[in-house]
XYZ file of C-alpha atoms in Angstrom:
659
model
C -24.662 -2.301 -19.667
C -23.668 -1.639 -23.255
C -26.294 -1.816 -26.035
C -25.937 -4.839 -28.293
C -24.639 -4.167 -31.795
C -27.078 -4.541 -34.727
C -26.025 -6.670 -37.695
C -27.504 -7.240 -41.153
C -26.588 -10.055 -43.561
C -26.401 -8.831 -47.176
C -25.336 -10.445 -50.469
C -22.241 -8.882 -52.034
C -21.162 -10.458 -55.331
C -23.558 -13.342 -54.536
C -21.745 -14.032 -51.266
C -23.445 -13.549 -47.851
C -21.564 -10.994 -45.752
C -22.517 -9.884 -42.243
C -22.357 -6.094 -41.755
C -22.666 -4.062 -38.575
C -25.266 -1.310 -38.839
C -23.572 1.880 -37.612
C -25.621 5.054 -37.900
C -22.652 7.044 -36.609
C -20.380 6.087 -39.510
C -19.976 8.344 -42.545
C -18.509 5.582 -44.737
C -19.132 1.942 -45.545
C -16.107 -0.240 -44.669
C -15.102 -3.423 -46.483
C -11.803 -5.329 -46.036
C -9.762 -5.937 -49.196
C -10.038 -9.745 -48.990
C -13.703 -9.517 -50.095
C -12.932 -7.553 -53.274
C -9.554 -8.835 -54.423
C -10.677 -9.051 -58.106
C -12.347 -5.633 -58.230
C -10.700 -2.519 -59.626
C -10.375 0.159 -56.969
C -10.536 3.914 -57.373
C -8.284 6.242 -55.346
C -9.738 7.974 -52.324
C -8.854 10.302 -49.443
C -5.466 9.670 -47.833
C -6.836 8.380 -44.509
C -9.911 7.452 -42.493
C -10.440 8.692 -38.931
C -11.909 5.915 -36.829
C -14.255 6.275 -33.826
C -11.305 6.299 -31.399
C -9.401 8.942 -33.326
C -6.914 6.591 -34.977
C -6.149 6.958 -38.670
C -6.354 4.094 -41.193
C -4.965 4.355 -44.682
C -7.500 2.912 -47.194
C -6.584 0.926 -50.304
C -9.271 2.582 -52.439
C -13.020 2.709 -53.087
C -15.430 0.695 -55.212
C -19.173 0.652 -55.919
C -20.786 -2.801 -55.596
C -24.330 -4.110 -55.902
C -25.739 -5.210 -52.522
C -28.852 -7.407 -52.287
C -31.152 -7.765 -49.298
C -31.868 -11.550 -49.206
C -35.216 -11.061 -47.454
C -36.917 -9.024 -50.188
C -34.337 -9.333 -53.013
C -34.058 -5.556 -53.183
C -30.842 -4.434 -54.865
C -28.827 -1.381 -53.839
C -25.673 0.159 -55.199
C -23.305 0.962 -52.320
C -19.896 2.621 -52.417
C -17.405 1.003 -50.051
C -14.094 2.234 -48.675
C -11.696 -0.712 -48.943
C -9.063 -1.167 -46.222
C -6.186 -3.634 -45.972
C -6.715 -4.352 -42.267
C -9.318 -6.856 -41.153
C -11.660 -4.261 -39.625
C -15.341 -4.665 -38.749
C -17.554 -4.542 -41.833
C -19.767 -1.442 -41.557
C -22.853 -0.034 -43.235
C -22.884 3.697 -42.556
C -25.705 6.150 -41.987
C -26.551 6.912 -45.649
C -26.666 3.250 -46.699
C -28.739 2.057 -43.755
C -31.199 4.906 -44.219
C -31.662 4.088 -47.915
C -32.141 0.410 -47.146
C -34.831 1.239 -44.613
C -33.001 -0.215 -41.624
C -33.618 3.029 -39.703
C -35.637 6.214 -40.004
C -34.132 9.562 -39.087
C -36.553 12.162 -37.671
C -34.489 15.261 -38.268
C -37.091 17.555 -36.744
C -36.387 15.964 -33.349
C -32.656 16.717 -33.380
C -31.316 18.442 -30.255
C -27.954 19.993 -29.559
C -25.414 17.607 -28.000
C -22.720 18.634 -25.558
C -19.420 18.102 -27.321
C -17.276 15.308 -26.005
C -14.072 16.975 -24.973
C -12.185 13.712 -24.789
C -13.096 12.680 -28.329
C -12.343 16.161 -29.583
C -8.905 15.909 -28.025
C -8.260 12.543 -29.644
C -9.464 13.760 -33.025
C -7.470 16.983 -32.820
C -4.256 15.086 -32.070
C -5.021 11.941 -34.040
C -1.372 11.483 -35.021
C -0.463 11.083 -31.315
C -3.202 8.497 -30.622
C -2.903 6.412 -33.807
C -1.780 2.781 -33.848
C 1.671 3.421 -35.283
C 4.967 3.153 -33.432
C 6.522 6.211 -31.879
C 10.091 7.201 -32.647
C 12.112 9.407 -30.332
C 14.966 11.513 -31.740
C 18.436 10.001 -31.692
C 19.610 6.416 -31.358
C 20.512 4.233 -28.386
C 23.994 2.784 -27.990
C 24.583 -0.271 -25.794
C 27.956 -0.603 -24.088
C 29.482 -4.027 -23.423
C 32.239 -4.791 -20.939
C 35.378 -5.467 -23.029
C 36.451 -8.180 -20.604
C 33.275 -10.219 -21.173
C 33.316 -13.252 -23.446
C 30.730 -13.270 -26.305
C 28.164 -16.053 -26.137
C 26.474 -17.827 -29.059
C 23.448 -19.964 -28.240
C 21.413 -22.278 -30.483
C 17.797 -21.644 -31.380
C 15.110 -23.099 -29.178
C 12.488 -25.405 -30.609
C 8.985 -24.098 -31.212
C 6.007 -26.215 -30.204
C 4.049 -27.668 -33.096
C 0.804 -26.098 -31.849
C 2.178 -22.548 -32.092
C 4.548 -22.759 -35.053
C 2.244 -20.892 -37.407
C 1.491 -18.201 -34.830
C 5.203 -17.839 -34.094
C 6.036 -17.382 -37.741
C 3.189 -14.872 -38.204
C 4.343 -12.854 -35.180
C 7.909 -12.693 -36.536
C 6.529 -11.456 -39.840
C 4.434 -8.806 -38.071
C 7.411 -7.547 -36.081
C 9.453 -7.380 -39.259
C 6.734 -5.320 -40.993
C 6.660 -2.941 -38.010
C 10.463 -2.626 -38.278
C 10.878 -3.878 -34.716
C 13.155 -6.727 -35.832
C 15.153 -7.361 -38.981
C 16.767 -10.499 -40.422
C 20.528 -10.958 -40.009
C 22.753 -12.524 -42.673
C 26.238 -11.515 -41.482
C 28.215 -13.227 -38.689
C 27.692 -11.791 -35.200
C 29.641 -12.274 -31.953
C 26.549 -12.446 -29.788
C 23.579 -14.727 -30.483
C 20.863 -15.055 -27.847
C 17.799 -17.242 -27.668
C 14.188 -16.166 -28.008
C 11.307 -16.554 -25.591
C 7.573 -16.231 -26.194
C 4.460 -15.930 -24.060
C 0.823 -16.529 -24.923
C -1.445 -13.500 -24.496
C -4.996 -13.722 -23.166
C -6.301 -13.245 -26.673
C -4.303 -16.281 -27.881
C -1.628 -14.350 -29.756
C 2.079 -14.700 -29.041
C 4.506 -12.166 -27.628
C 8.016 -12.877 -28.911
C 11.105 -11.218 -27.465
C 14.789 -11.859 -26.841
C 16.119 -13.879 -23.885
C 19.364 -11.954 -23.207
C 20.545 -13.714 -20.055
C 24.198 -13.904 -21.138
C 24.139 -10.454 -22.766
C 22.761 -8.823 -19.611
C 25.779 -9.996 -17.651
C 28.054 -8.122 -20.083
C 26.088 -4.880 -20.549
C 27.117 -1.746 -18.683
C 24.203 -0.079 -16.888
C 23.715 3.674 -16.822
C 22.374 3.625 -13.232
C 19.684 6.190 -13.967
C 17.348 6.838 -11.028
C 13.793 5.707 -11.815
C 11.268 7.729 -9.769
C 8.773 6.181 -7.364
C 5.374 7.374 -6.185
C 6.846 9.054 -3.089
C 8.873 11.369 -5.337
C 5.676 12.698 -6.928
C 3.433 13.191 -3.903
C 4.849 16.529 -2.645
C 3.915 18.172 -5.973
C 0.323 16.873 -5.925
C -0.885 18.683 -2.799
C -2.853 21.268 -4.815
C -3.842 19.005 -7.738
C -7.594 18.823 -8.302
C -7.934 17.454 -11.863
C -6.039 14.459 -13.256
C -5.449 12.804 -16.612
C -3.528 9.556 -16.915
C -2.092 8.312 -20.204
C 0.052 5.374 -21.178
C 2.701 5.190 -23.869
C 1.969 2.781 -26.690
C 4.777 0.189 -26.985
C 6.981 2.253 -24.717
C 10.416 0.658 -25.254
C 9.903 0.564 -29.002
C 10.071 4.364 -29.087
C 13.878 4.073 -28.839
C 15.847 3.004 -31.946
C 19.143 1.096 -31.580
C 22.203 2.026 -33.610
C 23.640 -0.632 -35.942
C 26.348 -1.828 -33.554
C 23.926 -2.215 -30.662
C 21.332 -3.842 -32.878
C 23.758 -6.648 -33.801
C 24.362 -7.307 -30.100
C 20.682 -8.239 -29.748
C 20.788 -10.935 -32.456
C 18.697 -13.968 -31.544
C 18.301 -17.315 -33.277
C 15.002 -18.836 -34.369
C 14.071 -21.878 -36.481
C 13.441 -19.387 -39.309
C 16.855 -17.741 -39.124
C 18.578 -15.060 -37.063
C 16.984 -11.717 -36.325
C 18.218 -8.551 -34.645
C 16.235 -5.980 -32.680
C 15.886 -2.627 -34.418
C 14.039 -1.058 -31.468
C 14.988 -1.241 -27.779
C 13.796 -4.724 -26.731
C 12.125 -5.927 -23.576
C 14.278 -8.007 -21.281
C 17.534 -6.070 -21.406
C 18.719 -5.034 -17.947
C 19.404 -1.514 -19.288
C 16.127 -0.980 -21.143
C 14.158 0.567 -18.264
C 16.872 3.057 -17.352
C 17.576 4.063 -20.957
C 13.892 4.541 -21.748
C 13.225 6.504 -18.545
C 16.180 8.810 -19.162
C 15.114 9.567 -22.737
C 11.482 10.123 -21.736
C 12.500 12.553 -18.981
C 14.665 14.439 -21.451
C 11.810 14.724 -23.960
C 9.318 15.997 -21.328
C 11.749 18.248 -19.468
C 10.278 21.595 -18.404
C 6.585 20.714 -18.852
C 4.461 21.962 -15.916
C 1.994 19.580 -14.290
C 3.459 16.444 -15.910
C 4.902 13.483 -13.987
C 5.909 10.067 -15.250
C 6.909 6.721 -13.749
C 8.044 4.186 -16.342
C 5.549 4.482 -19.230
C 2.678 5.868 -17.106
C 2.207 9.622 -17.335
C 0.145 11.831 -15.056
C -1.027 15.299 -16.078
C -2.652 17.400 -13.348
C -3.761 20.942 -12.578
C -5.233 23.135 -9.847
C -8.473 23.458 -11.836
C -9.886 22.568 -15.253
C -8.247 25.491 -17.020
C -4.820 24.794 -15.512
C -5.185 21.097 -16.286
C -6.222 21.674 -19.905
C -3.303 24.031 -20.440
C -0.837 21.491 -19.058
C -2.398 18.659 -21.064
C -2.270 20.554 -24.341
C 1.364 21.467 -23.752
C 2.138 17.817 -23.063
C 0.440 16.508 -26.210
C 2.118 19.128 -28.387
C 5.464 18.000 -26.968
C 4.526 14.417 -27.846
C 3.810 15.538 -31.410
C 7.178 17.250 -31.600
C 9.157 14.324 -30.155
C 7.346 11.489 -31.955
C 5.724 9.989 -28.832
C 2.615 7.834 -29.325
C -0.079 7.428 -26.650
C -2.445 4.531 -26.031
C -6.024 5.694 -26.609
C -7.518 2.685 -24.773
C -5.730 3.647 -21.529
C -6.643 7.335 -21.481
C -8.306 8.505 -18.245
C -9.372 12.060 -18.996
C -10.232 14.834 -16.505
C -10.732 12.628 -13.452
C -11.209 13.683 -9.843
C -9.503 10.490 -8.720
C -7.259 8.208 -10.718
C -5.344 4.990 -9.924
C -1.614 5.432 -10.282
C 1.048 2.872 -9.356
C -0.841 1.089 -6.609
C -2.442 4.211 -5.130
C -5.643 6.130 -5.730
C -4.870 9.812 -6.236
C -7.762 12.040 -5.179
C -8.309 15.766 -4.768
C -7.894 15.521 -0.998
C -5.647 12.629 -0.054
C -3.947 9.416 -1.089
C -5.738 6.079 -0.831
C -4.848 2.468 -1.648
C -5.945 1.278 -5.081
C -8.941 -1.086 -4.657
C -7.734 -3.155 -7.611
C -4.694 -4.252 -5.615
C -6.951 -5.971 -3.082
C -9.649 -7.154 -5.469
C -8.453 -10.757 -5.338
C -8.583 -10.670 -1.543
C -11.946 -8.944 -1.120
C -13.592 -11.195 -3.714
C -12.061 -14.387 -2.331
C -14.856 -16.871 -1.564
C -15.411 -17.832 2.038
C -14.277 -21.307 3.171
C -16.670 -24.101 2.267
C -14.978 -27.302 3.480
C -15.482 -28.420 7.100
C -11.779 -28.222 7.822
C -11.688 -24.671 6.499
C -14.673 -23.595 8.610
C -13.099 -25.094 11.706
C -10.062 -22.882 11.204
C -11.855 -19.650 10.427
C -15.514 -18.751 10.876
C -17.251 -16.393 8.493
C -17.062 -13.309 10.700
C -13.345 -13.638 11.258
C -12.874 -14.344 7.557
C -14.523 -11.081 6.588
C -12.522 -9.183 9.197
C -9.255 -10.583 7.856
C -10.127 -9.529 4.322
C -11.151 -6.081 5.520
C -7.951 -5.557 7.494
C -5.759 -6.593 4.576
C -7.641 -4.509 2.037
C -7.927 -1.381 4.177
C -5.064 1.005 4.818
C -4.828 4.413 6.448
C -5.567 7.310 4.132
C -2.370 9.272 3.531
C -2.308 13.030 3.181
C -0.379 15.080 0.649
C 2.739 16.897 1.808
C 2.166 20.620 2.489
C 5.308 22.793 2.666
C 3.687 25.421 4.912
C 2.572 23.053 7.721
C 4.594 21.776 10.675
C 6.022 18.261 10.432
C 5.435 15.824 13.273
C 7.080 12.471 13.905
C 5.738 9.805 16.248
C 8.076 6.876 16.867
C 8.526 4.009 19.274
C 10.675 0.941 19.750
C 10.215 -2.546 21.123
C 12.381 -5.531 21.807
C 12.122 -6.629 18.177
C 11.636 -3.568 15.973
C 11.138 0.129 15.297
C 8.011 1.924 14.143
C 7.366 5.513 13.101
C 4.886 7.723 11.285
C 5.386 11.127 9.669
C 2.393 13.441 10.125
C 1.057 16.885 9.278
C -1.974 18.339 10.994
C -2.782 15.006 12.586
C -2.866 13.196 9.211
C -0.197 10.598 8.282
C 2.111 11.325 5.362
C 4.204 8.158 5.470
C 4.772 5.160 7.686
C 7.878 3.066 8.229
C 9.024 0.142 10.327
C 11.859 -2.340 10.478
C 13.187 -5.107 12.684
C 16.207 -4.709 14.902
C 19.441 -6.492 14.167
C 20.854 -8.924 16.691
C 23.248 -6.257 17.930
C 20.576 -3.528 18.114
C 18.268 -5.787 20.101
C 20.820 -5.645 22.943
C 20.773 -1.839 23.105
C 19.520 -0.088 26.216
C 15.958 1.203 25.996
C 17.010 4.839 25.641
C 19.304 3.827 22.777
C 16.469 1.993 21.034
C 14.211 5.021 21.376
C 16.936 7.260 19.958
C 17.518 4.799 17.122
C 13.801 5.002 16.235
C 14.118 8.785 15.836
C 17.226 8.442 13.664
C 15.511 5.807 11.523
C 12.424 7.923 10.818
C 14.318 11.189 10.206
C 16.609 9.507 7.674
C 13.779 7.508 6.122
C 11.788 10.712 5.529
C 14.842 12.780 4.608
C 13.082 14.226 1.541
C 10.544 15.870 3.849
C 12.440 16.476 7.097
C 15.686 17.952 5.774
C 15.681 21.729 6.153
C 12.341 21.719 8.018
C 11.582 22.092 11.716
C 10.237 18.758 12.930
C 8.546 17.997 16.252
C 9.372 14.488 17.469
C 6.856 12.908 19.868
C 8.149 10.051 21.986
C 6.883 8.227 25.043
C 10.378 8.237 26.547
C 10.889 11.498 28.448
C 14.718 11.251 28.876
C 15.060 11.719 25.121
C 14.039 15.355 25.584
C 17.412 16.211 27.115
C 19.734 13.880 25.186
C 20.082 16.026 22.009
C 20.705 19.116 24.165
C 23.727 17.611 25.907
C 27.258 18.451 24.793
C 28.462 15.749 22.451
C 31.403 14.749 24.656
C 29.094 14.150 27.634
C 26.760 11.771 25.816
C 27.346 7.990 25.911
C 29.487 6.664 23.069
C 26.700 4.870 21.235
C 24.384 7.862 21.489
C 27.138 10.144 20.185
C 26.967 8.516 16.779
C 23.175 8.895 16.676
C 23.374 12.549 17.750
C 25.877 13.255 14.948
C 23.500 11.685 12.408
C 20.716 13.982 13.664
C 22.714 17.204 13.603
C 21.642 18.064 10.055
C 17.982 18.083 11.125
C 16.098 20.780 13.012
C 14.135 18.631 15.449
C 12.460 19.279 18.771
C 11.903 16.212 20.981
C 8.616 16.473 22.898
C 7.361 13.779 25.308
C 3.898 12.546 24.423
C 2.065 12.648 27.749
C -0.761 10.427 26.576
C 1.649 7.787 25.348
C 3.682 8.033 28.564
C 0.567 7.653 30.709
C -0.707 4.683 28.726
C 2.681 2.988 28.929
C 2.813 3.639 32.702
C -0.609 2.082 33.185
C 0.405 -0.893 31.086
C 3.544 -1.415 33.158
C 1.539 -1.147 36.387
C -0.837 -3.821 35.206
C 2.036 -6.012 34.100
C 3.797 -5.574 37.447
C 0.614 -6.375 39.380
C 0.032 -9.422 37.217
C 3.563 -10.638 37.872
C 3.293 -9.869 41.640
C -0.013 -11.702 41.918
C 0.946 -14.692 39.788
C 1.606 -16.824 42.921
C -0.959 -15.218 45.251
C -3.887 -17.113 46.760
C -7.080 -15.841 48.355
C -7.008 -15.794 52.187
C -10.285 -16.327 54.009
C -11.393 -13.678 56.531
C -10.539 -14.366 60.182
C -13.054 -14.704 63.013
C -12.865 -13.419 66.557
C -10.998 -15.939 68.711
C -9.168 -17.629 65.799
C -5.679 -18.759 66.790
C -3.064 -17.355 64.411
C 0.660 -17.092 63.958
C 2.109 -13.620 63.215
C 5.051 -13.023 60.887
C 8.008 -11.586 62.810
C 9.064 -8.056 61.801
C 12.393 -7.918 63.617
C 15.495 -8.964 61.730
C 16.978 -12.254 62.827
C 13.672 -13.686 64.091
C 12.407 -16.695 62.210
C 9.664 -18.057 64.470
C 6.146 -16.826 63.860
C 4.599 -15.554 67.093
C 1.361 -17.026 68.516
C -1.717 -14.842 68.827
C -5.505 -14.694 69.065
C -7.705 -12.486 66.891
C -9.450 -9.842 69.016
C -11.291 -7.775 66.410
C -11.302 -6.577 62.791
C -10.183 -2.992 62.318
C -10.734 -2.660 58.563
C -10.922 -4.760 55.438
C -7.345 -6.032 55.766
C -6.238 -5.218 59.301
C -6.894 -7.231 62.436
C -6.245 -6.636 66.132
C -4.344 -9.614 67.560
C -3.535 -10.445 71.206
C -0.115 -11.964 71.786
C 1.377 -13.303 75.027
C 3.132 -9.955 75.543
C 0.891 -7.318 73.988
C -1.930 -6.394 71.624
C -0.839 -5.533 68.071
C -2.305 -4.756 64.684
C -1.391 -6.826 61.675
C -2.349 -7.072 57.983
C -4.103 -10.257 56.967
C -1.137 -11.137 54.753
C 1.100 -11.388 57.822
C -1.214 -13.799 59.670
C -1.731 -17.521 59.234
C -4.586 -19.364 60.904
C -3.549 -22.415 62.936
C -5.299 -25.407 64.524
C -4.108 -24.503 68.030
C -6.961 -24.361 70.642
C -8.404 -20.954 71.453
C -8.252 -19.644 75.051
C -11.263 -20.458 77.252
C -11.815 -16.764 77.864
C -12.990 -16.307 74.321
C -16.694 -15.976 73.714
C -16.445 -18.375 70.844
C -15.927 -17.804 67.179
C -18.034 -15.173 65.492
C -17.935 -13.100 62.321
C -16.338 -9.723 62.938
C -16.983 -6.281 61.534
C -15.005 -3.086 61.811
C -15.327 -1.332 65.210
C -17.257 1.892 65.309
C -14.125 3.937 65.923
C -12.714 2.817 62.568
C -15.816 3.129 60.381
C -16.347 5.695 57.629
C -19.409 7.151 55.969
C -19.489 4.249 53.551
C -19.721 1.588 56.294
C -22.765 1.062 58.580
C -22.164 2.584 62.019
C -23.811 -0.230 63.959
C -21.612 -2.833 65.515
C -22.913 -6.376 66.110
C -23.463 -7.162 69.804
C -21.217 -10.204 69.709
C -18.242 -8.036 68.713
C -16.529 -6.299 71.609
C -15.470 -2.707 71.066
C -11.706 -2.826 70.696
C -9.898 -1.994 73.927
C -12.935 -0.284 75.528
C -13.179 -3.017 78.214
C -9.501 -3.734 78.370
C -8.571 -0.977 80.777
C -5.238 0.609 79.987
C -3.958 -2.223 77.820
C -1.486 -0.759 75.311
C -1.627 -1.406 71.585
C 2.087 -0.972 71.284
C 4.602 -3.750 71.403
C 8.132 -4.567 70.506
C 7.161 -5.084 66.831
C 4.895 -2.037 66.280
C 5.881 1.622 66.637
C 3.767 3.612 69.011
C 2.519 5.916 66.239
C 0.643 3.088 64.617
C -1.700 2.803 67.577
C -3.088 6.312 67.117
C -4.248 6.183 63.493
C -5.482 3.364 61.270
C -3.013 1.966 58.753
C -3.403 2.884 55.109
C -4.697 0.026 52.971
C -1.806 -2.130 51.841
C -0.960 -2.430 48.174
C -1.442 -6.120 48.522
C -4.807 -7.525 49.349
C -3.809 -11.115 49.078
C -1.761 -9.670 46.215
C -1.305 -6.369 44.336
C -4.361 -4.669 42.801
């Protein structure tokens, strides 16, 4: 929490004026509007403010100042400035007036503030003036385009005075200039209200943009910078002050940007916002001015200076600021992040170890209040609400690219899309995904898997080109496809193989992924197989059943009587011709009467000859041992091979369905 400022109301020329007591100021500051009728004496050419900016004073004057509480009069010398700055009473004045007491014997040494020293040392780079890059910008118009002249838009009554004042300010800064001569192009203006209430006025060049020829200069993105930041440990981020206004238009181009207002026509002297060519022109000029500087990267008007350690960083930063001095580039002191271990940069958080998402991007989501209305709570309870916010705001931490480590690619395909991740040492470098087109969705599975590899290799071309890359896939046939002669590969795969020939890749099946996919397919197959299955109750000894015929051409289910239970699924059944073994799935209980020879229904267990160590060896007395009292009755029959009578059947895959 910042300390509150201390103010004192004093009488200056019999008028009450509120001053801020600033013991860190060497001078007393007074705006010119308070002393318009006072003769001023010349003074030093400039004042250096607390933030390092320079202010040119109008002069100095000595005025009587009265404390209204005790009517004590003091004579104070003020430095008069034209700008409406904060009125200050410096250290000497406040000490004389008794507002503070300085105990000089208690002074201790203070560690110098490197950031402030930097700003003070290069005050001309951090001042509030406009930068001016060498040379002038020329805008090219398509000769076949027809010039457009548009009338001025009306200005709302509530902002007319602010609009006029803003035009005057821009004219004083030499950003715009009035136009008196006829021009072929006349655009309209547009303004926006800032948070502070002031207006931002700029040109609305909709028609002009359609006629301008673009330079098509490549503007870098964050991915272009990441490979160079692998060893960066110290960061400084700076922002250009009024970036586009660093570029000056030549006279011909300036007339193209003429716009009409209720106060007359004006033309842009500096490169304006809103032109479709402004970003490319500014980026090209800025790259040219900073060419050859080590440890300096820029995207748009954001500049990043980095180093392997403090010494390397400071050397790079000083070289950068000296270049700014030489080329007339001005930096924004308020947006200086100096010597940081982590710094937000274009939606990411750059750290000494890895790349993280910028928390500010998800601030609106993480601070979103939970639902309060009944209908909102019914849709989403509080726990799920917090989980949703967490999932949206969190993202995998990305690693920096390391040229000396092996590249790995993991990719997969589905019926609807492709997904892939580029990795090094088990850490992700980049992720990519896309949906399949209607035609691609009809590809064979091996073609989709191959397309996923092509997609990721081309997407990460900046990293994978000229480097050996191991490609992990859960589709084992892909291991041999790239090794085949081109003429022996299928036609569609031939095109994909040709696209991959410039890469040094080694397809490797991912055993874990293959195993997990196999298990998933087994479960899916079992679920499909069992979708129509029903539970069958166990059979009892003496139950009449019908047995499914095994011979081709037979349609009638054969009658039988359950003799005994051999295992969990298998029963011994007596038929009119023989005694056979059948799985429970192949038997259906009927309402036909049981033979009189049966001892009556009873629960059955497995006979002792079929039991294992996991099953009790005792056999209930009401269960007859299978075949032991049946003499030489054979277990074989016309439906069962003789080998099946000698050893128990293996458990079927289907116990009333697949397991």
